[in-house]
Amino acid sequence: MTKRNVMNMLVVHLVVLAFILFVLVTPTHFDFLMWNVFLALLPLDFALLVLIFKSKLLQAFFSFLWLLFFPNTMYMITDFIHLQYISDSLDVRYQYFNYSVLSAGIFIGVYLGILSLELLIQKFFIKRGGLTVLVLLAIVSLVSSIGIYLGRFLRLNSWDVFTNFKFVLANTQDAVSAHMVAFVLLFAGAQFAILVVYHFGGRLLANLAVEDSQRD
């Protein structure tokens, strides 16, 4: 990685750390955001390790860890459920503060996930066509939605795959239902839309930048 890219990643990590410290020292109702944002940062770090290491074996290992922890990023969309424990009205005193903290944590977590995915796309799919990327985004969205369901409703964690795989497998099989299918499909669709807009919007900006530089 170039020095500029290292600096950019350092800034991202410092912002995440600053947010975690902010939640720690301020009187919010959302202490869980510290842990959730930290978990959302891990896929980005795994993606960076994929870029850093030249060994195919290590790249495959950290790519697997990335896929395992990626649902923790999009999982944060469901953290809006915690608004039920406070008032859902901005007219209530100080609720704009709670809204701001919760929204910032959720958007940071989701963006970290998108950024980590884009890094891997640049690594492995940069020469592939748009259709291949669309299929990839659809698959990632579907797998991530399954992980979100298992985390939100069954309270399973990413590391349970290593610590208690049989338990995860048994609970996943038992969880299959119409409710699960509906949730997974809806969230997969939402994630797919977000990922497509970000990816192809980013390509549009990159193309415009190239065109501007060529005119200059």
mmCIF file of C-alpha atoms in Angstrom:
data_model
loop_
_atom_site.group_PDB
_atom_site.id
_atom_site.type_symbol
_atom_site.label_atom_id
_atom_site.label_comp_id
_atom_site.label_asym_id
_atom_site.label_seq_id
_atom_site.Cartn_x
_atom_site.Cartn_y
_atom_site.Cartn_z
ATOM 1 C CA MET A 1 0.000 0.000 0.000
ATOM 2 C CA THR A 2 1.161 3.533 -0.731
ATOM 3 C CA LYS A 3 1.797 6.038 2.032
ATOM 4 C CA ARG A 4 -1.317 7.938 0.979
ATOM 5 C CA ASN A 5 -3.478 4.817 1.332
ATOM 6 C CA VAL A 6 -1.922 4.016 4.700
ATOM 7 C CA MET A 7 -2.741 7.545 5.848
ATOM 8 C CA ASN A 8 -6.321 7.223 4.605
ATOM 9 C CA MET A 9 -6.808 3.964 6.509
ATOM 10 C CA LEU A 10 -5.260 5.498 9.598
ATOM 11 C CA VAL A 11 -7.746 8.364 9.439
ATOM 12 C CA VAL A 12 -10.639 5.887 9.156
ATOM 13 C CA HIS A 13 -9.410 3.959 12.209
ATOM 14 C CA LEU A 14 -8.922 7.161 14.201
ATOM 15 C CA VAL A 15 -12.485 8.264 13.428
ATOM 16 C CA VAL A 16 -13.819 4.882 14.558
ATOM 17 C CA LEU A 17 -11.755 5.103 17.749
ATOM 18 C CA ALA A 18 -12.971 8.663 18.362
ATOM 19 C CA PHE A 19 -16.588 7.545 17.985
ATOM 20 C CA ILE A 20 -16.104 4.645 20.402
ATOM 21 C CA LEU A 21 -14.506 6.969 22.962
ATOM 22 C CA PHE A 22 -17.317 9.485 22.476
ATOM 23 C CA VAL A 23 -19.948 6.859 23.252
ATOM 24 C CA LEU A 24 -17.888 5.740 26.242
ATOM 25 C CA VAL A 25 -17.686 9.159 27.900
ATOM 26 C CA THR A 26 -21.100 10.596 27.030
ATOM 27 C CA PRO A 27 -24.440 9.701 28.648
ATOM 28 C CA THR A 28 -26.086 7.815 25.790
ATOM 29 C CA HIS A 29 -28.447 4.846 25.826
ATOM 30 C CA PHE A 30 -26.330 3.069 23.240
ATOM 31 C CA ASP A 31 -23.226 1.632 24.873
ATOM 32 C CA PHE A 32 -23.636 -1.428 22.661
ATOM 33 C CA LEU A 33 -22.540 0.750 19.719
ATOM 34 C CA MET A 34 -18.940 0.562 20.921
ATOM 35 C CA TRP A 35 -18.869 -3.205 20.473
ATOM 36 C CA ASN A 36 -20.922 -3.210 17.287
ATOM 37 C CA VAL A 37 -18.757 -0.582 15.579
ATOM 38 C CA PHE A 38 -15.633 -2.470 16.616
ATOM 39 C CA LEU A 39 -17.027 -5.659 15.060
ATOM 40 C CA ALA A 40 -17.882 -3.670 11.933
ATOM 41 C CA LEU A 41 -14.258 -2.527 11.711
ATOM 42 C CA LEU A 42 -12.897 -6.082 11.609
ATOM 43 C CA PRO A 43 -14.010 -6.839 8.016
ATOM 44 C CA LEU A 44 -12.143 -3.744 6.846
ATOM 45 C CA ASP A 45 -8.993 -4.917 8.621
ATOM 46 C CA PHE A 46 -9.370 -8.413 7.169
ATOM 47 C CA ALA A 47 -9.748 -6.913 3.692
ATOM 48 C CA LEU A 48 -6.617 -4.832 4.241
ATOM 49 C CA LEU A 49 -4.711 -7.954 5.274
ATOM 50 C CA VAL A 50 -5.844 -9.626 2.051
ATOM 51 C CA LEU A 51 -4.277 -6.734 0.162
ATOM 52 C CA ILE A 52 -1.086 -6.774 2.204
ATOM 53 C CA PHE A 53 -0.243 -10.480 2.122
ATOM 54 C CA LYS A 54 1.011 -12.050 -1.110
ATOM 55 C CA SER A 55 0.418 -15.644 -0.019
ATOM 56 C CA LYS A 56 -2.675 -17.123 -1.685
ATOM 57 C CA LEU A 57 -3.321 -19.224 1.401
ATOM 58 C CA LEU A 58 -3.319 -16.194 3.695
ATOM 59 C CA GLN A 59 -5.460 -14.255 1.255
ATOM 60 C CA ALA A 60 -8.000 -17.078 1.242
ATOM 61 C CA PHE A 61 -7.933 -17.299 5.051
ATOM 62 C CA PHE A 62 -8.529 -13.575 5.609
ATOM 63 C CA SER A 63 -11.145 -13.524 2.835
ATOM 64 C CA PHE A 64 -13.003 -16.247 4.742
ATOM 65 C CA LEU A 65 -12.758 -14.225 7.954
ATOM 66 C CA TRP A 66 -14.007 -11.200 6.051
ATOM 67 C CA LEU A 67 -17.075 -13.089 4.837
ATOM 68 C CA LEU A 68 -17.687 -14.450 8.319
ATOM 69 C CA PHE A 69 -17.620 -11.013 9.957
ATOM 70 C CA PHE A 70 -19.089 -8.926 7.127
ATOM 71 C CA PRO A 71 -22.706 -9.441 8.334
ATOM 72 C CA ASN A 72 -21.763 -7.521 11.497
ATOM 73 C CA THR A 73 -21.583 -4.365 9.378
ATOM 74 C CA MET A 74 -24.995 -4.586 7.749
ATOM 75 C CA TYR A 75 -26.396 -5.990 10.998
ATOM 76 C CA MET A 76 -26.140 -2.476 12.368
ATOM 77 C CA ILE A 77 -29.087 -1.414 10.221
ATOM 78 C CA THR A 78 -31.229 -3.425 12.631
ATOM 79 C CA ASP A 79 -29.880 -1.362 15.535
ATOM 80 C CA PHE A 80 -32.582 1.187 14.754
ATOM 81 C CA ILE A 81 -34.769 -1.175 16.766
ATOM 82 C CA HIS A 82 -33.262 0.409 19.877
ATOM 83 C CA LEU A 83 -35.247 3.571 19.222
ATOM 84 C CA GLN A 84 -38.122 1.772 20.952
ATOM 85 C CA TYR A 85 -36.288 2.145 24.269
ATOM 86 C CA ILE A 86 -36.267 5.920 23.959
ATOM 87 C CA SER A 87 -38.794 8.288 22.481
ATOM 88 C CA ASP A 88 -39.192 8.172 18.726
ATOM 89 C CA SER A 89 -39.968 11.883 18.599
ATOM 90 C CA LEU A 90 -37.343 14.532 17.923
ATOM 91 C CA ASP A 91 -39.514 17.009 19.827
ATOM 92 C CA VAL A 92 -38.627 15.305 23.105
ATOM 93 C CA ARG A 93 -35.771 17.041 24.877
ATOM 94 C CA TYR A 94 -32.313 15.677 24.025
ATOM 95 C CA GLN A 95 -33.659 13.020 21.675
ATOM 96 C CA TYR A 96 -31.878 14.663 18.764
ATOM 97 C CA PHE A 97 -28.661 13.787 20.599
ATOM 98 C CA ASN A 98 -29.635 10.121 20.881
ATOM 99 C CA TYR A 99 -30.736 10.069 17.248
ATOM 100 C CA SER A 100 -27.426 11.560 16.161
ATOM 101 C CA VAL A 101 -25.317 9.084 18.131
ATOM 102 C CA LEU A 102 -27.310 6.049 17.029
ATOM 103 C CA SER A 103 -27.431 7.124 13.384
ATOM 104 C CA ALA A 104 -23.717 7.936 13.318
ATOM 105 C CA GLY A 105 -22.835 4.516 14.715
ATOM 106 C CA ILE A 106 -25.081 2.706 12.241
ATOM 107 C CA PHE A 107 -23.849 4.635 9.203
ATOM 108 C CA ILE A 108 -20.213 4.223 10.234
ATOM 109 C CA GLY A 109 -20.677 0.476 10.615
ATOM 110 C CA VAL A 110 -22.475 0.076 7.292
ATOM 111 C CA TYR A 111 -19.905 2.200 5.468
ATOM 112 C CA LEU A 112 -17.038 0.186 6.928
ATOM 113 C CA GLY A 113 -18.620 -2.938 5.496
ATOM 114 C CA ILE A 114 -19.137 -1.390 2.069
ATOM 115 C CA LEU A 115 -15.562 -0.114 2.035
ATOM 116 C CA SER A 116 -14.188 -3.539 2.936
ATOM 117 C CA LEU A 117 -16.204 -5.145 0.130
ATOM 118 C CA GLU A 118 -14.989 -2.568 -2.384
ATOM 119 C CA LEU A 119 -11.383 -3.312 -1.447
ATOM 120 C CA LEU A 120 -11.878 -6.998 -2.204
ATOM 121 C CA ILE A 121 -13.667 -6.206 -5.460
ATOM 122 C CA GLN A 122 -10.698 -4.078 -6.483
ATOM 123 C CA LYS A 123 -8.384 -6.925 -5.537
ATOM 124 C CA PHE A 124 -10.130 -9.859 -7.199
ATOM 125 C CA PHE A 125 -12.751 -8.504 -9.621
ATOM 126 C CA ILE A 126 -11.261 -5.301 -11.028
ATOM 127 C CA LYS A 127 -11.055 -6.809 -14.527
ATOM 128 C CA ARG A 128 -14.476 -8.441 -14.391
ATOM 129 C CA GLY A 129 -17.550 -7.037 -16.085
ATOM 130 C CA GLY A 130 -20.481 -5.320 -14.419
ATOM 131 C CA LEU A 131 -22.653 -8.436 -14.552
ATOM 132 C CA THR A 132 -20.087 -10.440 -12.570
ATOM 133 C CA VAL A 133 -19.985 -7.726 -9.922
ATOM 134 C CA LEU A 134 -23.789 -7.632 -9.752
ATOM 135 C CA VAL A 135 -23.896 -11.393 -9.149
ATOM 136 C CA LEU A 136 -21.204 -11.047 -6.486
ATOM 137 C CA LEU A 137 -23.109 -8.263 -4.718
ATOM 138 C CA ALA A 138 -26.286 -10.346 -4.804
ATOM 139 C CA ILE A 139 -24.531 -13.367 -3.277
ATOM 140 C CA VAL A 140 -22.854 -11.290 -0.581
ATOM 141 C CA SER A 141 -26.175 -9.606 0.229
ATOM 142 C CA LEU A 142 -27.938 -12.954 0.576
ATOM 143 C CA VAL A 143 -25.229 -14.546 2.743
ATOM 144 C CA SER A 144 -24.994 -11.421 4.871
ATOM 145 C CA SER A 145 -28.763 -11.353 5.415
ATOM 146 C CA ILE A 146 -28.679 -14.930 6.670
ATOM 147 C CA GLY A 147 -25.934 -13.944 9.096
ATOM 148 C CA ILE A 148 -27.942 -10.916 10.236
ATOM 149 C CA TYR A 149 -30.964 -13.099 10.926
ATOM 150 C CA LEU A 150 -28.909 -15.556 12.948
ATOM 151 C CA GLY A 151 -27.384 -12.710 14.917
ATOM 152 C CA ARG A 152 -30.532 -10.697 15.565
ATOM 153 C CA PHE A 153 -33.019 -13.494 16.289
ATOM 154 C CA LEU A 154 -30.853 -16.437 17.384
ATOM 155 C CA ARG A 155 -28.178 -14.247 19.020
ATOM 156 C CA LEU A 156 -25.378 -16.196 17.334
ATOM 157 C CA ASN A 157 -21.969 -14.593 16.855
ATOM 158 C CA SER A 158 -19.454 -14.846 14.021
ATOM 159 C CA TRP A 159 -16.892 -16.590 16.214
ATOM 160 C CA ASP A 160 -19.390 -19.285 17.175
ATOM 161 C CA VAL A 161 -18.433 -20.954 13.896
ATOM 162 C CA PHE A 162 -15.069 -21.724 15.506
ATOM 163 C CA THR A 163 -16.118 -22.225 19.114
ATOM 164 C CA ASN A 164 -19.345 -24.202 18.686
ATOM 165 C CA PHE A 165 -19.950 -25.081 15.048
ATOM 166 C CA LYS A 166 -22.395 -27.934 15.783
ATOM 167 C CA PHE A 167 -24.534 -25.551 17.837
ATOM 168 C CA VAL A 168 -24.577 -23.027 14.992
ATOM 169 C CA LEU A 169 -25.476 -25.694 12.450
ATOM 170 C CA ALA A 170 -28.277 -27.133 14.563
ATOM 171 C CA ASN A 171 -29.778 -23.734 15.339
ATOM 172 C CA THR A 172 -29.563 -22.635 11.728
ATOM 173 C CA GLN A 173 -31.474 -25.709 10.591
ATOM 174 C CA ASP A 174 -34.110 -25.212 13.274
ATOM 175 C CA ALA A 175 -34.487 -21.530 12.350
ATOM 176 C CA VAL A 176 -35.561 -22.145 8.759
ATOM 177 C CA SER A 177 -39.104 -20.788 8.480
ATOM 178 C CA ALA A 178 -41.316 -18.447 6.491
ATOM 179 C CA HIS A 179 -40.288 -15.651 8.851
ATOM 180 C CA MET A 180 -36.608 -16.286 8.161
ATOM 181 C CA VAL A 181 -37.123 -16.456 4.389
ATOM 182 C CA ALA A 182 -39.082 -13.195 4.351
ATOM 183 C CA PHE A 183 -36.508 -11.402 6.513
ATOM 184 C CA VAL A 184 -33.538 -12.690 4.528
ATOM 185 C CA LEU A 185 -35.037 -11.793 1.158
ATOM 186 C CA LEU A 186 -36.079 -8.315 2.236
ATOM 187 C CA PHE A 187 -32.733 -7.510 3.836
ATOM 188 C CA ALA A 188 -30.845 -9.030 0.935
ATOM 189 C CA GLY A 189 -32.757 -6.725 -1.392
ATOM 190 C CA ALA A 190 -32.018 -3.699 0.780
ATOM 191 C CA GLN A 191 -28.322 -4.538 1.001
ATOM 192 C CA PHE A 192 -28.105 -5.247 -2.713
ATOM 193 C CA ALA A 193 -29.564 -1.831 -3.514
ATOM 194 C CA ILE A 194 -27.119 -0.088 -1.175
ATOM 195 C CA LEU A 195 -24.103 -1.974 -2.519
ATOM 196 C CA VAL A 196 -25.054 -1.442 -6.162
ATOM 197 C CA VAL A 197 -25.592 2.296 -5.731
ATOM 198 C CA TYR A 198 -22.286 2.667 -3.909
ATOM 199 C CA HIS A 199 -20.237 0.533 -6.307
ATOM 200 C CA PHE A 200 -21.532 1.880 -9.594
ATOM 201 C CA GLY A 201 -21.816 5.402 -8.212
ATOM 202 C CA GLY A 202 -18.164 5.176 -7.218
ATOM 203 C CA ARG A 203 -17.231 3.999 -10.699
ATOM 204 C CA LEU A 204 -19.114 6.952 -12.156
ATOM 205 C CA LEU A 205 -17.122 9.369 -10.013
ATOM 206 C CA ALA A 206 -13.860 7.631 -10.956
ATOM 207 C CA ASN A 207 -14.694 7.847 -14.660
ATOM 208 C CA LEU A 208 -15.571 11.521 -14.355
ATOM 209 C CA ALA A 209 -12.262 12.165 -12.604
ATOM 210 C CA VAL A 210 -10.373 10.436 -15.423
ATOM 211 C CA GLU A 211 -12.264 12.430 -18.057
ATOM 212 C CA ASP A 212 -11.485 15.694 -16.264
ATOM 213 C CA SER A 213 -7.792 14.833 -16.000
ATOM 214 C CA GLN A 214 -7.672 13.986 -19.719
ATOM 215 C CA ARG A 215 -9.254 17.313 -20.634
ATOM 216 C CA ASP A 216 -6.691 19.129 -18.509
#
